[in-house]
Coordinates of C-alpha atoms in Angstrom, one line a residue:
X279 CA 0.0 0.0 0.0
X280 CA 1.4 3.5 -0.8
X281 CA 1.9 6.7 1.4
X282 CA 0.7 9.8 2.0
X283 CA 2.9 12.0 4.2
X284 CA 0.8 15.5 5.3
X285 CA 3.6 17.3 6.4
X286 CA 2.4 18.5 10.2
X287 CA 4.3 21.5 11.0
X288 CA 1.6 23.2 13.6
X289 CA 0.0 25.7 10.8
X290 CA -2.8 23.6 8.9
X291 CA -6.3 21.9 9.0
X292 CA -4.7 18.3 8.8
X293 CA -7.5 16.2 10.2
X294 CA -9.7 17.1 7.2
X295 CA -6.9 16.8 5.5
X296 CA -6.1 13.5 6.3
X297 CA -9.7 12.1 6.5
X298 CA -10.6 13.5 2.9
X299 CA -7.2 11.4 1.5
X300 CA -8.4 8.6 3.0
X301 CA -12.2 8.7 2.1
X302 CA -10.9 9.1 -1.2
X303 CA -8.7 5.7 -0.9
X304 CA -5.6 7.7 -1.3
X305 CA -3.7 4.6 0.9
X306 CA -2.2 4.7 4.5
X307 CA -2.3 8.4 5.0
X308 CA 0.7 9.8 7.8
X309 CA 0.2 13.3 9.5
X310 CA 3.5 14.2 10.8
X311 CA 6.4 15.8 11.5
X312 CA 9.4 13.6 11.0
X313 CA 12.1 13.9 7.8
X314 CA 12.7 10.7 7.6
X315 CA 9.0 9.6 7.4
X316 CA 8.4 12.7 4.8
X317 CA 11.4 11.1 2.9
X318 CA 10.2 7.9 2.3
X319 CA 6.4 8.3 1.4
X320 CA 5.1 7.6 -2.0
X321 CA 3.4 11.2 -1.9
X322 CA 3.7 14.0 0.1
X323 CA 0.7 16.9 0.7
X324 CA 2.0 19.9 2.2
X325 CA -1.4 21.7 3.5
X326 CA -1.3 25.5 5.9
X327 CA -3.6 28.4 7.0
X328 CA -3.0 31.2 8.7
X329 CA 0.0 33.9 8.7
X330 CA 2.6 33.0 6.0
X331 CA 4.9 34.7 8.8
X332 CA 4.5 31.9 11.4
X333 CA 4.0 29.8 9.1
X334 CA 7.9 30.1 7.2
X335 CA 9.4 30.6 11.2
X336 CA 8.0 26.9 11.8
X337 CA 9.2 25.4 8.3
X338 CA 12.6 27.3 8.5
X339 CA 13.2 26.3 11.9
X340 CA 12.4 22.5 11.5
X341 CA 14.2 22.3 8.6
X342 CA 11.1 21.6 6.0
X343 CA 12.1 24.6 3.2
X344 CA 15.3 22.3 2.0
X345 CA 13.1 19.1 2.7
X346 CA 10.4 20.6 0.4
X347 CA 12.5 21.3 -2.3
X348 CA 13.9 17.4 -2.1
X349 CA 10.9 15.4 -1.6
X350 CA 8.8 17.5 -4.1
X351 CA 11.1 17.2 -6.6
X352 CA 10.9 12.9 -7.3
X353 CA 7.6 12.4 -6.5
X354 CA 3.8 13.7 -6.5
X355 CA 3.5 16.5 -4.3
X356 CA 0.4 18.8 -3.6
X357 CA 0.6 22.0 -2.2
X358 CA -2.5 23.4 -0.5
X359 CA -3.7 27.2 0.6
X360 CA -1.0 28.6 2.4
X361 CA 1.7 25.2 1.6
X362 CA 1.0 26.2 -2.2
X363 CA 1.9 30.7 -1.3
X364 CA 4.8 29.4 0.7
X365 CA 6.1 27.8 -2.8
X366 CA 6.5 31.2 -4.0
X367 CA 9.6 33.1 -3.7
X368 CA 7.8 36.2 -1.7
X369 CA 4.8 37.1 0.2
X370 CA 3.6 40.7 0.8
X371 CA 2.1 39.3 4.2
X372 CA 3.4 40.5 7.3
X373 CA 5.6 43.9 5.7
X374 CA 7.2 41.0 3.5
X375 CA 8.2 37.6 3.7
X376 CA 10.7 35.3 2.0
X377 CA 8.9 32.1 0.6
X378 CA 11.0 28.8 0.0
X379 CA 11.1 30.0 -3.8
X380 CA 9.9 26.7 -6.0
X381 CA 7.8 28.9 -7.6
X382 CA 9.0 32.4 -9.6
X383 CA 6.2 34.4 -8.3
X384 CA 5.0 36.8 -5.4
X385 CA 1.9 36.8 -3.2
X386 CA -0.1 39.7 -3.4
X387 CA -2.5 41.6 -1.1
X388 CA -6.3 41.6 -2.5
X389 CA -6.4 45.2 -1.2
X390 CA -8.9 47.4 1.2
X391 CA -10.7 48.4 -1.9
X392 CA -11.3 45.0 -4.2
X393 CA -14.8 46.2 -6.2
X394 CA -16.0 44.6 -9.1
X395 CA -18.7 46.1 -11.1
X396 CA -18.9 48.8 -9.2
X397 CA -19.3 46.4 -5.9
X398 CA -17.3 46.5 -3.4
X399 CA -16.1 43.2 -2.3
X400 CA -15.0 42.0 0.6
X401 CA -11.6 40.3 1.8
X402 CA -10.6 37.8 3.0
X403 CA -12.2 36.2 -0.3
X404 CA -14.2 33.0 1.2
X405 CA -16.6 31.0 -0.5
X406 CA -17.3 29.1 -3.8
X407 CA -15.2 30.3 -6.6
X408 CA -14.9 29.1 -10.5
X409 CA -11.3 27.6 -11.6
X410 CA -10.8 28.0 -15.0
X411 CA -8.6 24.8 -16.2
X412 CA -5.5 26.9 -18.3
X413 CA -4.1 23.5 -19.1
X414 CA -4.6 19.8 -19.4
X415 CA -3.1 18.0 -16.3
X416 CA -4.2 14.8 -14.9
X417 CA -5.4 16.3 -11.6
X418 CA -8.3 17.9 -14.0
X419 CA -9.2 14.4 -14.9
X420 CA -12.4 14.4 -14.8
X421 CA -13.2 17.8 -13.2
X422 CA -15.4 19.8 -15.5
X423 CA -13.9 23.5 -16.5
X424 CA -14.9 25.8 -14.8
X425 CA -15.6 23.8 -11.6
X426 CA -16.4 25.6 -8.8
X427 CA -14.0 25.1 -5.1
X428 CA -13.7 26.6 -2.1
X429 CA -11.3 29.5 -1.0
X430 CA -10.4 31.3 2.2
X431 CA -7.3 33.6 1.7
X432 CA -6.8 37.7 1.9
X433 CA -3.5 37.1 -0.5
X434 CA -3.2 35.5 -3.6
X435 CA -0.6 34.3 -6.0
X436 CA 1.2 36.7 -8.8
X437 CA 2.6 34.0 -10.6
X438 CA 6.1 34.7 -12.3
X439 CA 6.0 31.6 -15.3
X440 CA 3.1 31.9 -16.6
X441 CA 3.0 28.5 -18.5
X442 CA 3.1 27.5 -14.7
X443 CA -0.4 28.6 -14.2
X444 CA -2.8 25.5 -14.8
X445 CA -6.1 26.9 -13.1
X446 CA -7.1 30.4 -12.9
X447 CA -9.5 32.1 -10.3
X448 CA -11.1 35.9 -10.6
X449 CA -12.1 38.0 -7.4
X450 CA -12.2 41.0 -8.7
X451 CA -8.6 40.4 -10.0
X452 CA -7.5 37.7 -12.2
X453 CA -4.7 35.5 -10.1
X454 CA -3.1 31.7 -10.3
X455 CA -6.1 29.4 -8.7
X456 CA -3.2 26.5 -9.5
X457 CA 0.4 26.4 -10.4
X458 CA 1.9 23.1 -11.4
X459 CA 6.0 22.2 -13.0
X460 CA 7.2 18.5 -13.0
X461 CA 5.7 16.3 -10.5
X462 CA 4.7 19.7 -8.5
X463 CA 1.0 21.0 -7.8
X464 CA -0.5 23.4 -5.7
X465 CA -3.7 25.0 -5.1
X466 CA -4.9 27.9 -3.6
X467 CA -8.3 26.6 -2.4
X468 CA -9.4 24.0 -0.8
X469 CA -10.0 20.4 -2.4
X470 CA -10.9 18.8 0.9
X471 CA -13.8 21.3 1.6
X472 CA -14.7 21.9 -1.9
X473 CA -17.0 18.3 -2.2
X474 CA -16.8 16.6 -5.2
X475 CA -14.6 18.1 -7.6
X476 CA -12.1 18.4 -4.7
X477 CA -12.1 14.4 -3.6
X478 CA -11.9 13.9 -7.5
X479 CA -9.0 16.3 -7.6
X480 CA -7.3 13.9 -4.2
X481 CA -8.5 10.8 -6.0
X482 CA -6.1 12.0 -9.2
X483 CA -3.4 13.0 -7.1
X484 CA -3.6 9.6 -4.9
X485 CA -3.5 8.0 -8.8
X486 CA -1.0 10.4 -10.5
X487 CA 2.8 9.1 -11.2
X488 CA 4.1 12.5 -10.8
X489 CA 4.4 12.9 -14.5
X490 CA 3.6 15.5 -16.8

């Protein structure tokens, strides 16, 4: 039976998490903290909320920014919400924060004053949103275009290759709903609150090889 390895380091909902990988069959799924388990799963989910701040102290500290970069790069890896900004190179969060830089790209404030049509809208953006598939990739197997998921962030992705970009969001700004290179994939919302299209999108990532 394969692995899962959801990389636990104190900033992410991992329970649902966990428990939407394994409704979804995904194999024997392991929540936790230790390299040497991390290294040798079959797939690794790196999930987070909250302040990309605390968020880098705790991966910095413990080591997880060069163990990212290893372990993402040989096998299928899946980035969620704050895992997938902290990819990036940069965030604007917190006066400025350096990412772990898989990604060229910066995360960007939505702003005070995000209108569209004339209506103001309000941030953090939370709720159902569309993803426009920008490219074939076998985690859109069988997800219609278009599909809608759930999001909950204030800051979203600038991406800096935009060939990278393989889903696409819009509140009241266009920005990178998905990025994706090699055996790399991460998402800005939520595919284990976002129903069926997000346990489809965990069922093709439980399936994928890691190729592209």
């Amino acid at each position: 039976m394969q692995t899962v390895a959801v990389i636990d380091y104190g900033m992410g909902n991992l329970h649902s998490v966990a428990k939407a990988l394994e409704h979804v069959g995904a194999g024997r799924v392991l929540v936790t903290s230790d390299a040497k388990v991390i290294r040798e799963a079959d797939r690794v989910v790196f999930p987070g909320v909250g302040a990309i701040r605390d968020c880098m102290a705790e991966i910095k500290r413990l080591g997880f920014d060069e163990l990212v970069r290893e372990v993402s790069a040989d096998r299928p890896f899946l980035g969620i919400c704050v895992g997938m900004q902290a990819l990036l190179e940069r965030s604007e969060e917190n006066d400025g924060v350096d990412c772990i830089g898989l990604f060229p790209g910066q995360v960007r404030f939505f702003g005070k004053d995000l209108s569209e049509d004339g209506e103001r809208l309000k941030v953090p953006h939370m709720g159902w949103n569309e993803v426009a598939q920008a490219v074939k990739h076998p985690l859109w197997h069988d997800i219609p275009d278009s599909a809608r998921f759930y999001f909950v962030h204030s800051y979203y992705i600038e991406a800096g290759k935009p060939q990278q970009v393989v889903g696409r969001g819009h509140y009241g700004k266009d920005f990178a709903a998905a990025l994706a290179e090699g055996s790399r994939f991460a998402v800005q919302f939520h595919p284990e609150k976002s129903h069926t299209h997000g346990l489809q999108l965990l069922q093709n990532f439980a399936a994928w090889d890691g190729r592209w």
